[in-house]
Tab-separated table of C-alpha atoms in Angstrom:
chain	number	residue	atom	x	y	z
A	1	MET	CA	86.698	-47.552	-23.409
A	2	ASN	CA	83.216	-46.091	-23.864
A	3	THR	CA	82.765	-43.262	-26.337
A	4	VAL	CA	80.038	-40.656	-26.312
A	5	ASP	CA	78.384	-39.567	-29.545
A	6	LEU	CA	78.764	-35.784	-29.472
A	7	ASP	CA	75.418	-35.394	-31.264
A	8	GLU	CA	73.494	-37.167	-28.491
A	9	PHE	CA	71.436	-34.781	-26.448
A	10	VAL	CA	67.940	-34.618	-25.041
A	11	VAL	CA	65.317	-31.900	-25.031
A	12	ARG	CA	63.216	-31.434	-21.925
A	13	ARG	CA	61.168	-28.799	-20.148
A	14	ALA	CA	63.327	-26.431	-18.085
A	15	SER	CA	62.971	-26.197	-14.335
A	16	GLU	CA	63.727	-23.296	-12.016
A	17	SER	CA	67.016	-24.972	-11.124
A	18	ASP	CA	68.166	-24.576	-14.769
A	19	ALA	CA	68.030	-20.769	-14.703
A	20	ASP	CA	71.624	-20.109	-13.615
A	21	ALA	CA	73.020	-22.493	-16.235
A	22	LEU	CA	70.868	-20.875	-18.942
A	23	VAL	CA	72.119	-17.434	-17.936
A	24	GLY	CA	75.624	-18.866	-18.315
A	25	ILE	CA	75.121	-19.937	-21.947
A	26	ASP	CA	73.116	-16.883	-23.060
A	27	MET	CA	75.666	-14.383	-24.367
A	28	VAL	CA	73.345	-11.403	-23.828
A	29	ALA	CA	72.764	-12.407	-20.204
A	30	VAL	CA	76.464	-13.156	-19.682
A	31	GLU	CA	77.318	-9.648	-20.872
A	32	GLY	CA	75.235	-8.275	-17.995
A	33	ASP	CA	71.780	-7.691	-19.464
A	34	ASP	CA	69.731	-7.773	-16.250
A	35	GLY	CA	66.463	-7.853	-18.191
A	36	ARG	CA	67.495	-11.035	-20.016
A	37	GLN	CA	68.499	-12.656	-16.738
A	38	VAL	CA	65.135	-11.766	-15.190
A	39	ASN	CA	63.329	-13.154	-18.248
A	40	ILE	CA	65.294	-16.421	-18.159
A	41	ARG	CA	64.360	-16.933	-14.512
A	42	ARG	CA	60.704	-16.130	-15.239
A	43	TRP	CA	60.591	-18.450	-18.271
A	44	CYS	CA	62.022	-21.300	-16.202
A	45	ARG	CA	59.703	-20.623	-13.264
A	46	GLN	CA	56.640	-20.510	-15.546
A	47	GLY	CA	57.593	-23.666	-17.447
A	48	LEU	CA	57.861	-21.840	-20.783
A	49	ALA	CA	61.421	-22.882	-21.627
A	50	LEU	CA	62.673	-26.055	-23.244
A	51	VAL	CA	66.331	-26.990	-22.837
A	52	ALA	CA	68.700	-29.188	-24.788
A	53	GLU	CA	71.356	-30.949	-22.750
A	54	ASP	CA	73.970	-33.618	-23.031
A	55	ALA	CA	76.354	-35.171	-20.550
A	56	SER	CA	78.370	-31.939	-20.437
A	57	GLY	CA	75.378	-29.782	-19.453
A	58	LEU	CA	72.926	-27.391	-21.083
A	59	LEU	CA	73.445	-26.653	-24.769
A	60	GLY	CA	70.624	-24.246	-25.518
A	61	TYR	CA	67.069	-23.227	-24.820
A	62	CYS	CA	63.874	-22.196	-26.532
A	63	VAL	CA	60.887	-20.273	-25.151
A	64	VAL	CA	57.286	-20.452	-26.410
A	65	GLU	CA	54.758	-17.897	-25.213
A	66	TYR	CA	51.118	-17.359	-26.182
A	67	THR	CA	50.781	-13.573	-26.177
A	68	PHE	CA	51.051	-13.074	-29.969
A	69	PHE	CA	47.385	-12.871	-31.033
A	70	GLU	CA	46.767	-15.892	-28.766
A	71	GLN	CA	49.048	-18.040	-30.935
A	72	GLY	CA	52.301	-19.712	-30.006
A	73	PHE	CA	55.385	-17.568	-30.526
A	74	VAL	CA	59.010	-18.628	-30.141
A	75	THR	CA	60.195	-15.662	-28.104
A	76	MET	CA	63.755	-16.900	-27.705
A	77	LEU	CA	66.063	-19.478	-29.220
A	78	MET	CA	69.590	-19.538	-27.863
A	79	VAL	CA	72.277	-22.132	-28.511
A	80	ALA	CA	75.592	-21.966	-26.690
A	81	PRO	CA	78.371	-20.971	-29.112
A	82	SER	CA	80.226	-24.234	-28.389
A	83	ALA	CA	77.135	-26.289	-29.342
A	84	ARG	CA	76.287	-24.602	-32.640
A	85	GLY	CA	76.260	-26.719	-35.785
A	86	ARG	CA	75.117	-29.878	-33.945
A	87	GLY	CA	71.390	-29.627	-34.681
A	88	VAL	CA	70.521	-28.224	-31.252
A	89	GLY	CA	68.545	-25.267	-32.604
A	90	HIS	CA	66.649	-27.469	-35.062
A	91	ARG	CA	65.709	-29.962	-32.344
A	92	LEU	CA	64.601	-27.190	-29.988
A	93	LEU	CA	62.404	-25.675	-32.708
A	94	ASP	CA	60.898	-29.097	-33.448
A	95	ALA	CA	60.192	-29.630	-29.748
A	96	ALA	CA	58.630	-26.169	-29.513
A	97	ALA	CA	56.343	-26.960	-32.450
A	98	THR	CA	55.420	-30.365	-31.038
A	99	SER	CA	54.559	-28.926	-27.636
A	100	CYS	CA	52.777	-25.844	-28.994
A	101	MET	CA	49.213	-25.564	-27.708
A	102	THR	CA	47.904	-23.698	-30.792
A	103	PRO	CA	47.698	-24.750	-34.449
A	104	LYS	CA	50.056	-21.949	-35.493
A	105	LEU	CA	53.503	-21.206	-34.144
A	106	PHE	CA	55.254	-17.985	-35.105
A	107	THR	CA	58.708	-16.522	-34.584
A	108	SER	CA	60.732	-13.646	-35.945
A	109	THR	CA	64.301	-12.621	-36.571
A	110	ASN	CA	66.107	-9.620	-37.941
A	111	VAL	CA	66.864	-9.432	-41.661
A	112	SER	CA	70.544	-9.280	-40.666
A	113	ASN	CA	70.361	-12.644	-38.851
A	114	GLN	CA	71.111	-14.907	-41.807
A	115	PRO	CA	72.037	-17.990	-39.706
A	116	MET	CA	68.613	-17.940	-37.994
A	117	GLN	CA	66.841	-17.520	-41.329
A	118	ARG	CA	68.678	-20.548	-42.750
A	119	LEU	CA	67.821	-22.585	-39.643
A	120	LEU	CA	64.131	-21.678	-39.848
A	121	GLN	CA	63.968	-22.630	-43.528
A	122	ARG	CA	65.713	-25.974	-42.887
A	123	ALA	CA	63.309	-26.616	-39.990
A	124	GLY	CA	60.217	-26.171	-42.175
A	125	TRP	CA	59.150	-22.638	-41.259
A	126	SER	CA	57.626	-20.315	-43.882
A	127	PRO	CA	58.248	-16.570	-44.116
A	128	VAL	CA	54.965	-14.698	-43.621
A	129	GLY	CA	55.774	-11.016	-43.210
A	130	LEU	CA	58.172	-8.175	-42.680
A	131	LEU	CA	57.910	-5.451	-40.048
A	132	HIS	CA	59.843	-2.197	-40.128
A	133	GLY	CA	60.477	-0.026	-37.093
A	134	LEU	CA	61.464	-2.425	-34.287
A	135	ASP	CA	65.220	-2.185	-34.813
A	136	GLU	CA	66.110	0.875	-36.861
A	137	GLY	CA	67.549	-0.151	-40.232
A	138	ASP	CA	67.123	-3.903	-39.587
A	139	PRO	CA	63.541	-5.057	-40.308
A	140	GLU	CA	62.034	-8.058	-38.534
A	141	LEU	CA	61.098	-11.134	-40.608
A	142	PHE	CA	58.201	-13.214	-39.281
A	143	TYR	CA	57.922	-16.955	-39.822
A	144	LEU	CA	55.138	-19.501	-39.340
A	145	ARG	CA	55.113	-23.208	-38.686
A	146	ARG	CA	51.670	-24.769	-38.958
A	147	TRP	CA	50.437	-27.857	-37.164
A	148	GLN	CA	47.197	-29.684	-37.919
A	149	THR	CA	46.358	-30.397	-34.295
A	150	THR	CA	47.283	-28.870	-30.983
A	151	ALA	CA	49.827	-30.653	-28.839
A	152	THR	CA	49.472	-32.532	-25.589
A	153	ASP	CA	52.979	-31.469	-24.513
A	154	PRO	CA	55.059	-34.622	-25.020
A	155	VAL	CA	58.130	-32.784	-23.714
A	156	THR	CA	58.828	-33.751	-20.113
């Protein structure tokens, strides 16, 4: 009998055909946030999303955009609740950094989001600033991951 290592998964660039499955694993989109669903479809159509998948299907996704002072910015990192704790988020962040087209890659998270802060620290990101006023009473922490050279997009 063949066994499957539950930690085996691949990261690849999302296609338009992945959009419905990504909506299905994104808890905000599942709860009916039309804006999130529209964004997921746009990110897939524009080739901005990376997905992690295994034999069971999509496990999570990550989006890198270049509208933050013309630097890379991880706009979204989402891992399906059933896939958390398997290294999916870490691998997606590594793939985002590797495929980033600028020498600096930023992201942010709320002060209240302790799991994301721990993940970013484990993945080699450095805190670089704090912004008040986006979410009342929950400041936004910004993080940076530096790369010496720009990528050639090894993610397929």
